[in-house]
mmCIF file of C-alpha atoms in Angstrom:
data_model
loop_
_atom_site.group_PDB
_atom_site.id
_atom_site.type_symbol
_atom_site.label_atom_id
_atom_site.label_comp_id
_atom_site.label_asym_id
_atom_site.label_seq_id
_atom_site.Cartn_x
_atom_site.Cartn_y
_atom_site.Cartn_z
ATOM 1 C CA MET A 1 -1.668 -45.080 32.023
ATOM 2 C CA ALA A 2 -2.371 -43.868 35.565
ATOM 3 C CA GLN A 3 -1.420 -40.642 37.303
ATOM 4 C CA LYS A 4 -1.253 -40.252 41.057
ATOM 5 C CA ASP A 5 0.088 -37.369 43.134
ATOM 6 C CA GLY A 6 1.796 -35.941 40.067
ATOM 7 C CA ASN A 7 3.770 -39.142 39.408
ATOM 8 C CA LEU A 8 3.140 -41.117 36.256
ATOM 9 C CA THR A 9 2.609 -44.852 36.674
ATOM 10 C CA LEU A 10 3.201 -46.808 33.491
ATOM 11 C CA THR A 11 0.758 -49.594 32.737
ATOM 12 C CA PRO A 12 1.237 -52.538 30.392
ATOM 13 C CA SER A 13 0.897 -51.701 26.706
ATOM 14 C CA LYS A 14 0.215 -53.852 23.671
ATOM 15 C CA PHE A 15 3.133 -52.042 22.042
ATOM 16 C CA ARG A 16 5.623 -52.769 24.846
ATOM 17 C CA PRO A 17 7.658 -55.564 23.127
ATOM 18 C CA LYS A 18 9.618 -53.063 21.029
ATOM 19 C CA ILE A 19 12.532 -51.200 22.587
ATOM 20 C CA ASN A 20 12.992 -47.439 22.593
ATOM 21 C CA ALA A 21 16.609 -47.023 21.564
ATOM 22 C CA CYS A 22 18.487 -44.905 19.078
ATOM 23 C CA HIS A 23 19.384 -46.204 15.675
ATOM 24 C CA PRO A 24 22.979 -47.370 15.326
ATOM 25 C CA ALA A 25 25.176 -45.304 13.053
ATOM 26 C CA ARG A 26 25.164 -46.497 9.481
ATOM 27 C CA GLY A 27 28.408 -46.730 7.581
ATOM 28 C CA PRO A 28 31.634 -44.795 8.091
ATOM 29 C CA LEU A 29 31.042 -41.353 9.554
ATOM 30 C CA GLN A 30 32.611 -37.952 9.271
ATOM 31 C CA GLU A 31 31.754 -35.090 11.615
ATOM 32 C CA HIS A 32 31.017 -31.642 10.258
ATOM 33 C CA ALA A 33 32.086 -28.579 12.253
ATOM 34 C CA LEU A 34 30.248 -25.280 12.325
ATOM 35 C CA THR A 35 31.854 -22.213 10.832
ATOM 36 C CA SER A 36 31.342 -20.083 13.940
ATOM 37 C CA PRO A 37 34.519 -18.244 15.028
ATOM 38 C CA HIS A 38 33.954 -19.313 18.639
ATOM 39 C CA LEU A 39 32.857 -22.932 18.229
ATOM 40 C CA ASP A 40 33.699 -25.710 20.667
ATOM 41 C CA PRO A 41 34.604 -28.719 18.464
ATOM 42 C CA ALA A 42 33.715 -31.212 21.186
ATOM 43 C CA ARG A 43 30.138 -29.942 21.275
ATOM 44 C CA ASN A 44 29.718 -29.620 17.531
ATOM 45 C CA THR A 45 29.674 -33.122 16.138
ATOM 46 C CA VAL A 46 26.784 -35.225 14.976
ATOM 47 C CA ALA A 47 27.867 -37.857 17.496
ATOM 48 C CA HIS A 48 27.414 -35.327 20.297
ATOM 49 C CA PHE A 49 24.040 -34.251 18.934
ATOM 50 C CA ARG A 50 22.950 -37.879 18.698
ATOM 51 C CA GLN A 51 24.087 -38.474 22.270
ATOM 52 C CA LEU A 52 21.839 -35.638 23.464
ATOM 53 C CA HIS A 53 18.919 -37.900 22.515
ATOM 54 C CA ARG A 54 20.207 -40.538 24.963
ATOM 55 C CA ALA A 55 20.434 -38.345 28.056
ATOM 56 C CA ALA A 56 18.553 -38.755 31.333
ATOM 57 C CA MET A 57 16.044 -36.106 30.268
ATOM 58 C CA PRO A 58 14.544 -35.130 26.919
ATOM 59 C CA LEU A 59 16.540 -32.809 24.681
ATOM 60 C CA VAL A 60 14.551 -29.576 24.977
ATOM 61 C CA LEU A 61 14.722 -27.344 21.911
ATOM 62 C CA PRO A 62 13.410 -23.749 21.935
ATOM 63 C CA ASN A 63 13.185 -23.446 18.156
ATOM 64 C CA ALA A 64 14.851 -20.395 16.607
ATOM 65 C CA TRP A 65 13.813 -18.441 13.528
ATOM 66 C CA ASP A 66 16.852 -16.254 12.842
ATOM 67 C CA ALA A 67 20.437 -15.695 13.966
ATOM 68 C CA ALA A 68 19.431 -13.416 16.836
ATOM 69 C CA SER A 69 16.948 -15.849 18.378
ATOM 70 C CA ALA A 70 19.365 -18.755 17.892
ATOM 71 C CA ARG A 71 22.181 -16.929 19.667
ATOM 72 C CA LEU A 72 19.848 -15.828 22.454
ATOM 73 C CA PHE A 73 18.558 -19.360 23.022
ATOM 74 C CA GLU A 74 22.078 -20.770 23.177
ATOM 75 C CA HIS A 75 22.938 -18.055 25.710
ATOM 76 C CA ALA A 76 19.854 -19.100 27.707
ATOM 77 C CA GLY A 77 21.290 -22.612 28.010
ATOM 78 C CA ALA A 78 20.042 -24.614 25.032
ATOM 79 C CA ALA A 79 22.262 -27.653 24.418
ATOM 80 C CA ALA A 80 21.373 -27.511 20.723
ATOM 81 C CA ILE A 81 19.382 -25.265 18.438
ATOM 82 C CA ALA A 82 16.679 -26.321 16.010
ATOM 83 C CA THR A 83 14.875 -24.044 13.605
ATOM 84 C CA THR A 84 11.142 -23.607 13.277
ATOM 85 C CA SER A 85 10.131 -23.745 9.632
ATOM 86 C CA ALA A 86 7.101 -21.563 10.317
ATOM 87 C CA GLY A 87 9.059 -18.934 12.228
ATOM 88 C CA LEU A 88 11.843 -18.936 9.658
ATOM 89 C CA ALA A 89 9.399 -18.497 6.786
ATOM 90 C CA TRP A 90 7.520 -15.708 8.561
ATOM 91 C CA SER A 91 10.744 -13.874 9.401
ATOM 92 C CA LEU A 92 11.629 -13.875 5.695
ATOM 93 C CA GLY A 93 8.215 -12.657 4.575
ATOM 94 C CA HIS A 94 6.677 -15.970 3.496
ATOM 95 C CA ALA A 95 3.791 -18.076 4.725
ATOM 96 C CA ASP A 96 4.530 -21.419 6.329
ATOM 97 C CA GLY A 97 3.835 -24.515 4.278
ATOM 98 C CA ARG A 98 6.566 -25.231 1.728
ATOM 99 C CA ALA A 99 6.450 -21.662 0.348
ATOM 100 C CA LEU A 100 9.973 -20.604 1.363
ATOM 101 C CA PRO A 101 12.450 -20.465 -1.556
ATOM 102 C CA VAL A 102 15.348 -22.845 -0.958
ATOM 103 C CA ASP A 103 18.036 -20.202 -1.451
ATOM 104 C CA GLU A 104 16.427 -17.966 1.157
ATOM 105 C CA ALA A 105 16.216 -20.861 3.593
ATOM 106 C CA VAL A 106 19.869 -21.764 3.090
ATOM 107 C CA GLY A 107 20.911 -18.131 3.486
ATOM 108 C CA ALA A 108 19.073 -17.890 6.795
ATOM 109 C CA VAL A 109 20.643 -21.139 8.006
ATOM 110 C CA ALA A 110 24.104 -19.823 7.122
ATOM 111 C CA ARG A 111 23.535 -16.764 9.297
ATOM 112 C CA ILE A 112 22.268 -18.899 12.164
ATOM 113 C CA ALA A 113 25.171 -21.357 11.943
ATOM 114 C CA ARG A 114 27.695 -18.517 12.031
ATOM 115 C CA VAL A 115 26.704 -17.397 15.540
ATOM 116 C CA LEU A 116 26.346 -20.784 17.262
ATOM 117 C CA THR A 117 28.696 -22.977 19.258
ATOM 118 C CA VAL A 118 26.197 -25.821 19.761
ATOM 119 C CA PRO A 119 24.714 -28.292 17.252
ATOM 120 C CA LEU A 120 22.189 -26.954 14.765
ATOM 121 C CA SER A 121 19.261 -28.921 13.362
ATOM 122 C CA VAL A 122 17.216 -27.469 10.510
ATOM 123 C CA ASP A 123 13.557 -28.061 9.705
ATOM 124 C CA ILE A 124 13.440 -28.416 5.917
ATOM 125 C CA GLU A 125 9.710 -29.221 5.768
ATOM 126 C CA ASN A 126 9.413 -31.757 2.921
ATOM 127 C CA GLY A 127 12.860 -30.886 1.558
ATOM 128 C CA TYR A 128 11.164 -28.273 -0.654
ATOM 129 C CA SER A 129 10.834 -30.873 -3.390
ATOM 130 C CA ASP A 130 9.246 -34.217 -4.203
ATOM 131 C CA ASP A 131 12.441 -35.242 -6.003
ATOM 132 C CA PRO A 132 14.863 -37.144 -3.735
ATOM 133 C CA LYS A 133 17.809 -35.870 -5.802
ATOM 134 C CA ALA A 134 16.832 -32.258 -5.143
ATOM 135 C CA VAL A 135 16.456 -33.017 -1.445
ATOM 136 C CA VAL A 136 19.934 -34.554 -1.372
ATOM 137 C CA GLU A 137 21.335 -31.430 -3.023
ATOM 138 C CA LEU A 138 19.782 -29.345 -0.241
ATOM 139 C CA VAL A 139 21.222 -31.675 2.386
ATOM 140 C CA GLN A 140 24.676 -31.276 0.859
ATOM 141 C CA ARG A 141 24.373 -27.485 1.083
ATOM 142 C CA LEU A 142 23.352 -27.734 4.722
ATOM 143 C CA LEU A 143 26.222 -30.067 5.538
ATOM 144 C CA ASP A 144 28.603 -27.537 4.016
ATOM 145 C CA LEU A 145 27.279 -25.027 6.557
ATOM 146 C CA GLY A 146 27.914 -27.408 9.443
ATOM 147 C CA VAL A 147 24.329 -28.473 10.100
ATOM 148 C CA MET A 148 24.123 -31.528 12.382
ATOM 149 C CA GLY A 149 20.528 -32.578 11.868
ATOM 150 C CA ILE A 150 17.383 -32.070 9.835
ATOM 151 C CA ASN A 151 13.660 -32.515 10.253
ATOM 152 C CA ILE A 152 11.970 -33.783 7.115
ATOM 153 C CA GLU A 153 8.228 -34.406 6.962
ATOM 154 C CA ASP A 154 5.641 -36.444 5.141
ATOM 155 C CA GLY A 155 2.834 -33.899 5.508
ATOM 156 C CA ARG A 156 -0.095 -35.140 3.451
ATOM 157 C CA ASP A 157 2.152 -37.053 1.055
ATOM 158 C CA ALA A 158 2.127 -40.823 0.825
ATOM 159 C CA PRO A 159 4.679 -42.372 3.214
ATOM 160 C CA ALA A 160 6.556 -43.830 0.243
ATOM 161 C CA ILE A 161 7.608 -40.325 -0.814
ATOM 162 C CA LEU A 162 9.342 -39.540 2.477
ATOM 163 C CA THR A 163 10.759 -43.063 2.602
ATOM 164 C CA ALA A 164 12.437 -42.513 -0.774
ATOM 165 C CA LYS A 165 13.886 -39.198 0.377
ATOM 166 C CA ILE A 166 15.323 -40.682 3.569
ATOM 167 C CA GLU A 167 16.831 -43.584 1.626
ATOM 168 C CA ALA A 168 18.431 -41.132 -0.812
ATOM 169 C CA ILE A 169 19.825 -39.026 2.030
ATOM 170 C CA ARG A 170 21.222 -42.078 3.799
ATOM 171 C CA ALA A 171 22.828 -43.365 0.598
ATOM 172 C CA PHE A 172 24.411 -39.965 -0.005
ATOM 173 C CA LEU A 173 25.774 -39.812 3.550
ATOM 174 C CA HIS A 174 27.257 -43.283 3.229
ATOM 175 C CA ARG A 175 28.744 -42.498 -0.174
ATOM 176 C CA THR A 176 30.363 -39.271 1.032
ATOM 177 C CA ASN A 177 31.489 -40.592 4.420
ATOM 178 C CA ALA A 178 29.336 -37.971 6.160
ATOM 179 C CA ASP A 179 26.877 -38.006 9.047
ATOM 180 C CA LEU A 180 23.608 -36.253 9.800
ATOM 181 C CA PHE A 181 20.803 -36.827 12.300
ATOM 182 C CA VAL A 182 17.672 -37.368 10.212
ATOM 183 C CA ASN A 183 14.530 -36.685 12.224
ATOM 184 C CA ALA A 184 11.518 -38.010 10.323
ATOM 185 C CA ARG A 185 8.345 -36.069 10.992
ATOM 186 C CA THR A 186 4.938 -37.577 10.432
ATOM 187 C CA ASP A 187 1.814 -35.429 10.417
ATOM 188 C CA VAL A 188 -0.642 -38.255 11.032
ATOM 189 C CA VAL A 189 -1.852 -36.662 14.273
ATOM 190 C CA LEU A 190 -1.387 -32.971 13.478
ATOM 191 C CA ALA A 191 -3.102 -33.132 10.090
ATOM 192 C CA GLY A 192 -5.719 -35.691 11.114
ATOM 193 C CA LEU A 193 -4.626 -38.225 8.507
ATOM 194 C CA ALA A 194 -6.241 -41.125 10.371
ATOM 195 C CA GLU A 195 -9.287 -41.622 12.549
ATOM 196 C CA PRO A 196 -8.569 -40.951 16.254
ATOM 197 C CA SER A 197 -8.878 -44.652 17.024
ATOM 198 C CA GLU A 198 -6.353 -45.508 14.306
ATOM 199 C CA ARG A 199 -3.806 -42.701 14.512
ATOM 200 C CA VAL A 200 -1.421 -44.474 16.878
ATOM 201 C CA GLU A 201 -1.299 -47.552 14.655
ATOM 202 C CA GLU A 202 -0.805 -45.413 11.542
ATOM 203 C CA THR A 203 1.933 -43.391 13.243
ATOM 204 C CA ILE A 204 3.714 -46.593 14.230
ATOM 205 C CA ARG A 205 3.333 -48.009 10.720
ATOM 206 C CA ARG A 206 5.002 -44.941 9.252
ATOM 207 C CA ALA A 207 7.664 -44.913 11.954
ATOM 208 C CA THR A 208 8.592 -48.462 10.963
ATOM 209 C CA LEU A 209 8.937 -47.442 7.312
ATOM 210 C CA TYR A 210 11.030 -44.374 8.092
ATOM 211 C CA SER A 211 13.233 -46.285 10.518
ATOM 212 C CA ALA A 212 13.934 -48.953 7.905
ATOM 213 C CA ALA A 213 14.772 -46.221 5.384
ATOM 214 C CA GLY A 214 17.433 -44.802 7.695
ATOM 215 C CA ALA A 215 15.808 -42.209 9.948
ATOM 216 C CA ASP A 216 17.472 -41.464 13.292
ATOM 217 C CA GLY A 217 14.480 -39.962 15.089
ATOM 218 C CA LEU A 218 10.694 -39.717 14.941
ATOM 219 C CA PHE A 219 8.849 -36.406 15.306
ATOM 220 C CA VAL A 220 5.094 -36.575 15.868
ATOM 221 C CA PRO A 221 3.705 -33.042 16.318
ATOM 222 C CA GLY A 222 0.274 -32.949 17.894
ATOM 223 C CA LEU A 223 0.833 -36.164 19.858
ATOM 224 C CA ARG A 224 -0.090 -35.162 23.410
ATOM 225 C CA GLU A 225 -2.203 -37.846 25.103
ATOM 226 C CA PRO A 226 0.034 -39.697 27.612
ATOM 227 C CA THR A 227 -1.197 -43.163 26.646
ATOM 228 C CA GLU A 228 -0.667 -42.452 22.950
ATOM 229 C CA ILE A 229 2.792 -41.018 23.579
ATOM 230 C CA GLU A 230 3.776 -44.107 25.536
ATOM 231 C CA ASP A 231 2.396 -46.481 22.914
ATOM 232 C CA VAL A 232 4.317 -44.801 20.094
ATOM 233 C CA ALA A 233 7.533 -44.597 22.118
ATOM 234 C CA LEU A 234 7.392 -48.271 23.015
ATOM 235 C CA ALA A 235 6.703 -49.373 19.456
ATOM 236 C CA THR A 236 9.657 -47.717 17.731
ATOM 237 C CA ARG A 237 13.417 -47.940 17.980
ATOM 238 C CA LEU A 238 13.651 -44.246 17.146
ATOM 239 C CA PRO A 239 13.928 -41.583 19.868
ATOM 240 C CA LEU A 240 10.526 -39.917 20.025
ATOM 241 C CA ASN A 241 10.177 -36.154 19.535
ATOM 242 C CA VAL A 242 6.973 -34.350 20.501
ATOM 243 C CA MET A 243 5.997 -30.701 20.192
ATOM 244 C CA ALA A 244 4.996 -28.259 22.929
ATOM 245 C CA TRP A 245 1.237 -28.092 23.296
ATOM 246 C CA GLY A 246 -1.205 -26.759 25.856
ATOM 247 C CA GLY A 247 -1.804 -29.404 28.509
ATOM 248 C CA LEU A 248 1.252 -31.460 27.552
ATOM 249 C CA PRO A 249 3.096 -32.924 30.582
ATOM 250 C CA GLY A 250 6.451 -31.425 31.534
ATOM 251 C CA ALA A 251 9.815 -32.766 30.408
ATOM 252 C CA ALA A 252 10.330 -35.129 33.362
ATOM 253 C CA ALA A 253 6.924 -36.761 32.915
ATOM 254 C CA LEU A 254 7.417 -36.965 29.158
ATOM 255 C CA TYR A 255 10.717 -38.756 29.669
ATOM 256 C CA LYS A 256 8.949 -41.449 31.708
ATOM 257 C CA LEU A 257 6.552 -41.880 28.795
ATOM 258 C CA GLY A 258 9.472 -42.467 26.424
ATOM 259 C CA VAL A 259 9.940 -38.995 24.927
ATOM 260 C CA ARG A 260 13.561 -38.147 24.146
ATOM 261 C CA ARG A 261 13.147 -34.761 22.446
ATOM 262 C CA LEU A 262 10.764 -31.871 23.091
ATOM 263 C CA SER A 263 10.435 -29.057 20.553
ATOM 264 C CA ALA A 264 8.801 -25.661 21.026
ATOM 265 C CA GLY A 265 7.847 -25.501 17.348
ATOM 266 C CA SER A 266 6.537 -22.064 16.406
ATOM 267 C CA ALA A 267 5.277 -21.312 19.932
ATOM 268 C CA ILE A 268 8.078 -18.922 20.909
ATOM 269 C CA PRO A 269 7.963 -16.707 17.796
ATOM 270 C CA GLN A 270 4.173 -16.633 18.125
ATOM 271 C CA LEU A 271 4.595 -15.525 21.740
ATOM 272 C CA VAL A 272 7.209 -12.918 20.830
ATOM 273 C CA TRP A 273 5.165 -11.494 17.970
ATOM 274 C CA GLY A 274 2.044 -11.375 20.123
ATOM 275 C CA GLN A 275 3.926 -9.345 22.716
ATOM 276 C CA ALA A 276 5.496 -7.158 20.027
ATOM 277 C CA GLU A 277 2.101 -6.401 18.515
ATOM 278 C CA ARG A 278 0.681 -5.409 21.895
ATOM 279 C CA ALA A 279 3.681 -3.165 22.555
ATOM 280 C CA ALA A 280 3.372 -1.541 19.134
ATOM 281 C CA ARG A 281 -0.369 -0.972 19.520
ATOM 282 C CA GLY A 282 0.130 0.586 22.933
ATOM 283 C CA PHE A 283 2.863 2.885 21.640
ATOM 284 C CA LEU A 284 0.775 3.882 18.623
ATOM 285 C CA GLU A 285 -2.221 4.666 20.810
ATOM 286 C CA THR A 286 -0.493 6.554 23.631
ATOM 287 C CA GLY A 287 3.037 7.409 22.571
ATOM 288 C CA HIS A 288 4.195 6.473 26.073
ATOM 289 C CA SER A 289 7.785 5.192 26.244
ATOM 290 C CA ASP A 290 7.848 3.569 29.684
ATOM 291 C CA PRO A 291 6.019 0.348 28.689
ATOM 292 C CA LEU A 292 8.615 -0.284 25.978
ATOM 293 C CA SER A 293 11.417 -0.624 28.520
ATOM 294 C CA ALA A 294 9.515 -2.498 31.237
ATOM 295 C CA ASP A 295 10.632 -6.012 30.202
ATOM 296 C CA ALA A 296 13.279 -5.124 27.639
ATOM 297 C CA LYS A 297 16.644 -6.873 27.586
ATOM 298 C CA PRO A 298 19.344 -4.200 28.000
ATOM 299 C CA PHE A 299 20.978 -3.062 24.769
ATOM 300 C CA ALA A 300 24.467 -3.841 26.075
ATOM 301 C CA GLU A 301 23.505 -7.440 26.891
ATOM 302 C CA VAL A 302 22.090 -8.020 23.427
ATOM 303 C CA GLN A 303 25.131 -6.412 21.843
ATOM 304 C CA GLN A 304 27.449 -8.639 23.867
ATOM 305 C CA LEU A 305 25.811 -11.772 22.453
ATOM 306 C CA PHE A 306 27.314 -10.933 19.071
ATOM 307 C CA ALA A 307 30.640 -9.452 20.173
ATOM 308 C CA ALA A 308 32.608 -12.543 19.134
ATOM 309 C CA SER A 309 31.152 -12.479 15.620
ATOM 310 C CA ARG A 310 32.216 -8.918 14.804
#
């Protein structure tokens, strides 16, 4: 990998023989529409969401954590909305890390889906269960809400556990004539599950397993070195999803490396809550009102975002 004058020059890679293409659809498909009162059916199909991963630039997702943030991000121009499991858990009073009760998660997703007109993808962590049947039951509930995609992770579990879950989801979708974009997340890099010299190979090994099981995409949070990004992208058929990180190249450069999806993760809620804490501390210390309105979005504009849902 070489970089000159801001332009990335791709160099030969030992992983180059594989192609970076999206998985073909498996079995007969049925599109699920959102329940929003102002939805655009043409923009709310799994086929459309899948096509967003084949565009001329990465699909950029500013992950939402509640209905308000989801609606705001769509208004800002997001072509699709994905949730952040950390932000969602925090907003409901739980720590991140598989601690969110399933019913609370589904309730939050229902509220988010109601206000959107673009595809919604939901981060379900590990499916909140090690039992593939329980994960399938959750998937069915999400499909009933109009969800178009999910992220499901291996975490520190053996790859065989996530493989079994993806296979169960794919079998259920085929059996019910339904469709869903299944984005398989591997935490090899983020959780340090392999030595630095071996993490690309281990990521690719898991990507191969998850692809064979029926995954539609590959999410590798923490992957940020250009050469490693390129190697993973070239070695898998799945569209590669990376997560925003300090020092990560911009979307155009990432696309040249093979990235097809870029997620903010929990960065935006962390930013918002950092700013909110500073504002609260300042108000508590001084009681001055002016700083509270300096960068505030006008009340009427926020209210208008939800006018159609009243």
